[in-house]
Amino acid sequence: EYDGERNSEGERHGRGKAFLPNGDLYDGEYEHGFRSGQGTYRFRNGACYIGKYLLNKKHGRGIFFYPDGSKYEGDWVNDQRHGHGVYTYANGDTYTGEWFNHNRHGQGRYIYKDTGAIYVGGWVNGNQEGEAELIYLNHRFRGKFVNGNPVGRGKYVFDIGCEQHGEYIHSEQDKEEVEEEEEPSFLGAPTWKASEITKLTLWSPRGEKTPSPREASQPSLQEVSSEVFSPVREAGEEDEGSREEEENRDQEDQGEE
């Protein structure tokens, strides 16, 4: 059922409200039969999108409220989170930064509500990767991450006025295990090996061009488990409402008179 403006050709054009057969509701602008412009789409499962549309797809600035209580506010391109945006997760964690094809990708800041820890640095395909800083209450780790884990050389900076330099070393597979596999991979949690303690020095992450998802390389690393470095616990992203909108995108036409 549709209640709104139409053009001379009978197409939905201008302001209108559509009640879809599946129970969803759209109230907003149309252009030549498509949702285009500012609008509000309410899903029967409780999800809601308020923002820009283009040819029936979320495109531009918008806010998506998910059924689990989480929300995303930022840029959309072709129904995907893409550009810059803020995601507030159901558990209170927040991510602020760049997005690429629905994934955290580029530079961003992730704040863990339960511990107060903050990750500031690179992301690739939703995972922490690249030069970064992991900030805790009274110390911080600065170094490189791959697939969510610290790798190689880095340092811990303590508020008492000193730095502990070292590197994260990953245990290697036994020779017999390597022979049984086509390609060797990392096994075991990375271990921090300290080398020296120095006074505080100036530091800033090196500027790196974030690879595209196709170019990104993500070795398989097991999660870290230690008192000093906490593994990344990221909230799951709820896309149920978005998926339902995509599945029912064509149903609106069924309400045409």
mmCIF file of C-alpha atoms in Angstrom:
data_model
loop_
_atom_site.group_PDB
_atom_site.id
_atom_site.type_symbol
_atom_site.label_atom_id
_atom_site.label_comp_id
_atom_site.label_asym_id
_atom_site.label_seq_id
_atom_site.Cartn_x
_atom_site.Cartn_y
_atom_site.Cartn_z
ATOM 1 C CA GLU A 1 0.000 0.000 0.000
ATOM 2 C CA TYR A 2 1.340 3.431 -0.958
ATOM 3 C CA ASP A 3 0.138 6.845 0.150
ATOM 4 C CA GLY A 4 1.939 9.769 -1.403
ATOM 5 C CA GLU A 5 2.855 11.829 -4.402
ATOM 6 C CA ARG A 6 3.238 10.582 -7.950
ATOM 7 C CA ASN A 7 4.482 12.110 -11.191
ATOM 8 C CA SER A 8 2.582 12.425 -14.476
ATOM 9 C CA GLU A 9 3.619 8.885 -15.398
ATOM 10 C CA GLY A 10 2.088 7.443 -12.248
ATOM 11 C CA GLU A 11 5.436 6.676 -10.601
ATOM 12 C CA ARG A 12 6.040 7.269 -6.936
ATOM 13 C CA HIS A 13 7.727 10.646 -7.000
ATOM 14 C CA GLY A 14 8.064 13.129 -4.158
ATOM 15 C CA ARG A 15 7.015 12.493 -0.579
ATOM 16 C CA GLY A 16 5.274 9.258 0.277
ATOM 17 C CA LYS A 17 4.683 6.422 2.692
ATOM 18 C CA ALA A 18 4.776 2.758 1.730
ATOM 19 C CA PHE A 19 3.496 -0.187 3.783
ATOM 20 C CA LEU A 20 5.289 -3.302 2.561
ATOM 21 C CA PRO A 21 3.612 -6.741 2.525
ATOM 22 C CA ASN A 22 6.204 -8.089 5.005
ATOM 23 C CA GLY A 23 5.306 -5.477 7.639
ATOM 24 C CA ASP A 24 8.132 -2.998 6.987
ATOM 25 C CA LEU A 25 7.360 0.708 6.617
ATOM 26 C CA TYR A 26 9.111 3.393 4.566
ATOM 27 C CA ASP A 27 8.337 7.067 4.975
ATOM 28 C CA GLY A 28 10.357 9.442 2.839
ATOM 29 C CA GLU A 29 11.277 10.735 -0.573
ATOM 30 C CA TYR A 30 10.911 8.994 -3.935
ATOM 31 C CA GLU A 31 12.253 9.643 -7.404
ATOM 32 C CA HIS A 32 10.730 7.854 -10.396
ATOM 33 C CA GLY A 33 9.503 4.935 -8.323
ATOM 34 C CA PHE A 34 12.650 4.452 -6.216
ATOM 35 C CA ARG A 35 13.464 5.408 -2.642
ATOM 36 C CA SER A 36 15.809 8.352 -3.261
ATOM 37 C CA GLY A 37 16.571 11.224 -0.907
ATOM 38 C CA GLN A 38 15.877 11.438 2.816
ATOM 39 C CA GLY A 39 13.788 8.713 4.366
ATOM 40 C CA THR A 40 13.041 6.486 7.345
ATOM 41 C CA TYR A 41 12.777 2.723 6.940
ATOM 42 C CA ARG A 42 11.360 0.747 9.892
ATOM 43 C CA PHE A 43 11.743 -3.018 9.940
ATOM 44 C CA ARG A 44 9.271 -5.377 11.566
ATOM 45 C CA ASN A 45 12.135 -6.824 13.669
ATOM 46 C CA GLY A 46 12.724 -3.445 15.368
ATOM 47 C CA ALA A 47 15.614 -2.207 13.227
ATOM 48 C CA CYS A 48 15.423 1.289 11.787
ATOM 49 C CA TYR A 49 17.374 3.319 9.235
ATOM 50 C CA ILE A 50 17.160 7.110 9.051
ATOM 51 C CA GLY A 51 19.134 8.739 6.291
ATOM 52 C CA LYS A 52 19.804 9.118 2.600
ATOM 53 C CA TYR A 53 18.720 6.727 -0.148
ATOM 54 C CA LEU A 54 19.598 6.380 -3.811
ATOM 55 C CA LEU A 55 17.758 3.950 -6.082
ATOM 56 C CA ASN A 56 16.353 1.989 -3.120
ATOM 57 C CA LYS A 57 19.767 1.654 -1.445
ATOM 58 C CA LYS A 58 21.259 3.384 1.578
ATOM 59 C CA HIS A 59 23.626 5.956 0.097
ATOM 60 C CA GLY A 60 24.978 9.037 1.871
ATOM 61 C CA ARG A 61 24.792 9.933 5.555
ATOM 62 C CA GLY A 62 22.557 7.825 7.728
ATOM 63 C CA ILE A 63 21.961 6.145 11.085
ATOM 64 C CA PHE A 64 21.096 2.470 11.404
ATOM 65 C CA PHE A 65 19.621 1.222 14.694
ATOM 66 C CA TYR A 66 20.022 -2.568 15.006
ATOM 67 C CA PRO A 67 17.673 -4.896 16.931
ATOM 68 C CA ASP A 68 20.344 -5.745 19.523
ATOM 69 C CA GLY A 69 20.684 -2.100 20.590
ATOM 70 C CA SER A 70 23.809 -1.294 18.590
ATOM 71 C CA LYS A 71 23.904 1.470 15.998
ATOM 72 C CA TYR A 72 26.003 2.854 13.156
ATOM 73 C CA GLU A 73 26.102 6.523 12.259
ATOM 74 C CA GLY A 74 28.087 7.605 9.247
ATOM 75 C CA ASP A 75 28.606 7.217 5.516
ATOM 76 C CA TRP A 76 26.896 4.634 3.303
ATOM 77 C CA VAL A 77 27.621 3.650 -0.281
ATOM 78 C CA ASN A 78 25.447 1.172 -2.166
ATOM 79 C CA ASP A 79 23.916 -0.256 1.041
ATOM 80 C CA GLN A 80 27.363 -0.712 2.635
ATOM 81 C CA ARG A 81 29.043 1.086 5.541
ATOM 82 C CA HIS A 82 31.678 2.930 3.539
ATOM 83 C CA GLY A 83 33.622 6.098 4.327
ATOM 84 C CA HIS A 84 33.746 7.439 7.876
ATOM 85 C CA GLY A 85 31.439 6.380 10.673
ATOM 86 C CA VAL A 86 30.891 5.530 14.328
ATOM 87 C CA TYR A 87 29.641 2.107 15.406
ATOM 88 C CA THR A 88 28.354 1.735 18.974
ATOM 89 C CA TYR A 89 28.101 -1.927 19.909
ATOM 90 C CA ALA A 90 25.532 -3.557 22.182
ATOM 91 C CA ASN A 91 28.148 -4.097 24.907
ATOM 92 C CA GLY A 92 29.118 -0.404 24.937
ATOM 93 C CA ASP A 93 32.296 -0.674 22.832
ATOM 94 C CA THR A 94 32.716 1.975 20.134
ATOM 95 C CA TYR A 95 34.642 2.187 16.875
ATOM 96 C CA THR A 96 35.256 5.535 15.199
ATOM 97 C CA GLY A 97 37.064 5.634 11.892
ATOM 98 C CA GLU A 98 37.185 4.532 8.294
ATOM 99 C CA TRP A 99 35.027 1.868 6.641
ATOM 100 C CA PHE A 100 35.349 0.008 3.348
ATOM 101 C CA ASN A 101 32.610 -2.258 1.990
ATOM 102 C CA HIS A 102 30.913 -2.759 5.364
ATOM 103 C CA ASN A 103 34.207 -3.510 7.224
ATOM 104 C CA ARG A 104 36.446 -1.447 9.491
ATOM 105 C CA HIS A 105 39.241 -0.603 7.093
ATOM 106 C CA GLY A 106 41.820 2.205 7.250
ATOM 107 C CA GLN A 107 42.544 4.234 10.367
ATOM 108 C CA GLY A 108 40.305 3.980 13.396
ATOM 109 C CA ARG A 109 39.907 4.067 17.169
ATOM 110 C CA TYR A 110 38.280 1.217 19.114
ATOM 111 C CA ILE A 111 37.338 1.791 22.774
ATOM 112 C CA TYR A 112 36.632 -1.179 25.063
ATOM 113 C CA LYS A 113 34.029 -0.138 27.623
ATOM 114 C CA ASP A 114 34.680 -2.919 30.157
ATOM 115 C CA THR A 115 38.437 -2.277 30.477
ATOM 116 C CA GLY A 116 38.774 1.276 29.194
ATOM 117 C CA ALA A 117 41.519 0.130 26.786
ATOM 118 C CA ILE A 118 41.823 2.011 23.496
ATOM 119 C CA TYR A 119 43.254 0.766 20.197
ATOM 120 C CA VAL A 120 44.366 3.511 17.814
ATOM 121 C CA GLY A 121 45.775 2.520 14.437
ATOM 122 C CA GLY A 122 45.273 0.564 11.243
ATOM 123 C CA TRP A 123 42.532 -1.848 10.235
ATOM 124 C CA VAL A 124 42.247 -4.254 7.298
ATOM 125 C CA ASN A 125 39.041 -6.144 6.481
ATOM 126 C CA GLY A 126 37.694 -5.616 9.991
ATOM 127 C CA ASN A 127 40.877 -6.734 11.776
ATOM 128 C CA GLN A 128 43.461 -4.677 13.625
ATOM 129 C CA GLU A 129 46.467 -4.481 11.306
ATOM 130 C CA GLY A 130 49.379 -2.084 10.802
ATOM 131 C CA GLU A 131 51.153 0.436 13.031
ATOM 132 C CA ALA A 132 49.094 1.089 16.153
ATOM 133 C CA GLU A 133 48.997 2.021 19.806
ATOM 134 C CA LEU A 134 47.086 0.059 22.454
ATOM 135 C CA ILE A 135 46.446 2.310 25.441
ATOM 136 C CA TYR A 136 45.762 1.023 28.965
ATOM 137 C CA LEU A 137 45.195 2.802 32.281
ATOM 138 C CA ASN A 138 48.859 3.252 33.251
ATOM 139 C CA HIS A 139 50.807 1.987 30.233
ATOM 140 C CA ARG A 140 50.562 1.533 26.485
ATOM 141 C CA PHE A 141 51.946 -0.733 23.771
ATOM 142 C CA ARG A 142 53.259 0.709 20.519
ATOM 143 C CA GLY A 143 54.091 -1.516 17.603
ATOM 144 C CA LYS A 144 52.686 -3.431 14.677
ATOM 145 C CA PHE A 145 49.626 -5.664 14.477
ATOM 146 C CA VAL A 146 48.685 -8.381 12.006
ATOM 147 C CA ASN A 147 45.238 -9.976 11.998
ATOM 148 C CA GLY A 148 44.497 -8.582 15.449
ATOM 149 C CA ASN A 149 47.744 -9.718 17.103
ATOM 150 C CA PRO A 150 50.964 -7.832 17.922
ATOM 151 C CA VAL A 151 53.960 -8.938 15.846
ATOM 152 C CA GLY A 152 57.641 -8.099 15.692
ATOM 153 C CA ARG A 153 59.387 -5.261 17.463
ATOM 154 C CA GLY A 154 57.578 -2.786 19.685
ATOM 155 C CA LYS A 155 57.675 -1.238 23.103
ATOM 156 C CA TYR A 156 55.652 -0.755 26.266
ATOM 157 C CA VAL A 157 55.549 2.788 27.603
ATOM 158 C CA PHE A 158 54.856 3.125 31.331
ATOM 159 C CA ASP A 159 53.543 6.212 33.101
ATOM 160 C CA ILE A 160 56.297 5.964 35.700
ATOM 161 C CA GLY A 161 58.640 7.333 33.024
ATOM 162 C CA CYS A 162 60.317 4.432 31.261
ATOM 163 C CA GLU A 163 59.972 2.215 28.199
ATOM 164 C CA GLN A 164 60.460 -1.509 27.782
ATOM 165 C CA HIS A 165 61.643 -2.437 24.288
ATOM 166 C CA GLY A 166 61.359 -5.907 22.824
ATOM 167 C CA GLU A 167 59.502 -8.008 20.307
ATOM 168 C CA TYR A 168 56.647 -10.464 20.038
ATOM 169 C CA ILE A 169 57.827 -13.922 18.987
ATOM 170 C CA HIS A 170 55.498 -16.618 17.684
ATOM 171 C CA SER A 171 56.247 -20.236 18.452
ATOM 172 C CA GLU A 172 57.037 -22.321 15.378
ATOM 173 C CA GLN A 173 55.511 -25.619 14.400
ATOM 174 C CA ASP A 174 57.260 -28.896 14.927
ATOM 175 C CA LYS A 175 58.959 -30.156 11.800
ATOM 176 C CA GLU A 176 56.660 -33.174 11.621
ATOM 177 C CA GLU A 177 53.599 -30.896 11.693
ATOM 178 C CA VAL A 178 54.988 -28.665 8.964
ATOM 179 C CA GLU A 179 55.589 -31.637 6.669
ATOM 180 C CA GLU A 180 51.984 -32.729 7.009
ATOM 181 C CA GLU A 181 50.661 -29.360 5.884
ATOM 182 C CA GLU A 182 50.870 -27.804 2.471
ATOM 183 C CA GLU A 183 51.905 -24.416 3.869
ATOM 184 C CA PRO A 184 53.423 -23.636 7.289
ATOM 185 C CA SER A 185 51.481 -21.303 9.580
ATOM 186 C CA PHE A 186 51.951 -19.742 12.995
ATOM 187 C CA LEU A 187 51.000 -21.798 16.035
ATOM 188 C CA GLY A 188 50.762 -20.789 19.664
ATOM 189 C CA ALA A 189 50.251 -17.398 21.293
ATOM 190 C CA PRO A 190 52.855 -14.687 20.625
ATOM 191 C CA THR A 191 55.327 -14.252 23.475
ATOM 192 C CA TRP A 192 56.770 -10.909 24.534
ATOM 193 C CA LYS A 193 60.573 -10.918 24.766
ATOM 194 C CA ALA A 194 61.999 -7.796 26.417
ATOM 195 C CA SER A 195 65.420 -6.523 25.347
ATOM 196 C CA GLU A 196 66.057 -3.259 27.221
ATOM 197 C CA ILE A 197 64.549 -0.504 29.361
ATOM 198 C CA THR A 198 65.104 3.160 28.446
ATOM 199 C CA LYS A 199 63.841 6.639 29.243
ATOM 200 C CA LEU A 200 60.806 7.988 27.425
ATOM 201 C CA THR A 201 61.314 8.902 23.753
ATOM 202 C CA LEU A 202 59.123 10.600 21.181
ATOM 203 C CA TRP A 203 57.090 8.237 19.008
ATOM 204 C CA SER A 204 54.430 8.426 16.350
ATOM 205 C CA PRO A 205 53.005 5.707 14.113
ATOM 206 C CA ARG A 206 54.605 5.568 10.685
ATOM 207 C CA GLY A 207 52.291 6.613 7.912
ATOM 208 C CA GLU A 208 51.353 3.590 5.857
ATOM 209 C CA LYS A 209 48.977 3.286 2.947
ATOM 210 C CA THR A 210 46.246 0.904 3.957
ATOM 211 C CA PRO A 211 46.051 -1.922 1.414
ATOM 212 C CA SER A 212 42.761 -2.691 -0.231
ATOM 213 C CA PRO A 213 40.972 -5.847 0.966
ATOM 214 C CA ARG A 214 42.221 -7.716 -2.100
ATOM 215 C CA GLU A 215 45.816 -6.675 -1.513
ATOM 216 C CA ALA A 216 45.726 -7.268 2.222
ATOM 217 C CA SER A 217 47.612 -10.275 3.526
ATOM 218 C CA GLN A 218 46.372 -11.792 6.772
ATOM 219 C CA PRO A 219 48.502 -14.645 8.200
ATOM 220 C CA SER A 220 46.632 -16.902 10.615
ATOM 221 C CA LEU A 221 47.634 -16.114 14.182
ATOM 222 C CA GLN A 222 46.120 -17.482 17.358
ATOM 223 C CA GLU A 223 44.746 -15.013 19.913
ATOM 224 C CA VAL A 224 47.067 -13.520 22.486
ATOM 225 C CA SER A 225 46.530 -14.365 26.123
ATOM 226 C CA SER A 226 48.666 -12.523 28.706
ATOM 227 C CA GLU A 227 48.298 -10.085 31.575
ATOM 228 C CA VAL A 228 49.976 -7.229 29.710
ATOM 229 C CA PHE A 229 48.357 -7.587 26.285
ATOM 230 C CA SER A 230 44.661 -8.347 26.082
ATOM 231 C CA PRO A 231 43.288 -9.945 22.901
ATOM 232 C CA VAL A 232 40.772 -8.061 20.840
ATOM 233 C CA ARG A 233 37.222 -8.802 21.839
ATOM 234 C CA GLU A 234 35.025 -7.156 19.295
ATOM 235 C CA ALA A 235 31.274 -7.033 19.407
ATOM 236 C CA GLY A 236 29.446 -8.817 16.605
ATOM 237 C CA GLU A 237 27.856 -6.509 14.095
ATOM 238 C CA GLU A 238 24.100 -6.910 13.719
ATOM 239 C CA ASP A 239 23.036 -6.648 10.110
ATOM 240 C CA GLU A 240 19.748 -8.488 10.377
ATOM 241 C CA GLY A 241 17.676 -5.425 9.561
ATOM 242 C CA SER A 242 19.894 -4.513 6.622
ATOM 243 C CA ARG A 243 19.719 -8.027 5.195
ATOM 244 C CA GLU A 244 15.945 -8.056 5.556
ATOM 245 C CA GLU A 245 15.692 -4.751 3.729
ATOM 246 C CA GLU A 246 17.751 -6.140 0.860
ATOM 247 C CA GLU A 247 15.639 -9.300 0.666
ATOM 248 C CA ASN A 248 12.415 -7.329 0.622
ATOM 249 C CA ARG A 249 13.564 -4.461 -1.589
ATOM 250 C CA ASP A 250 11.332 -5.604 -4.415
ATOM 251 C CA GLN A 251 8.296 -6.291 -2.250
ATOM 252 C CA GLU A 252 7.327 -2.643 -2.173
ATOM 253 C CA ASP A 253 6.239 -2.824 -5.786
ATOM 254 C CA GLN A 254 3.708 -5.463 -4.813
ATOM 255 C CA GLY A 255 1.735 -2.763 -2.995
ATOM 256 C CA GLU A 256 1.182 -0.780 -6.215
ATOM 257 C CA GLU A 257 -2.387 -0.231 -7.149
#
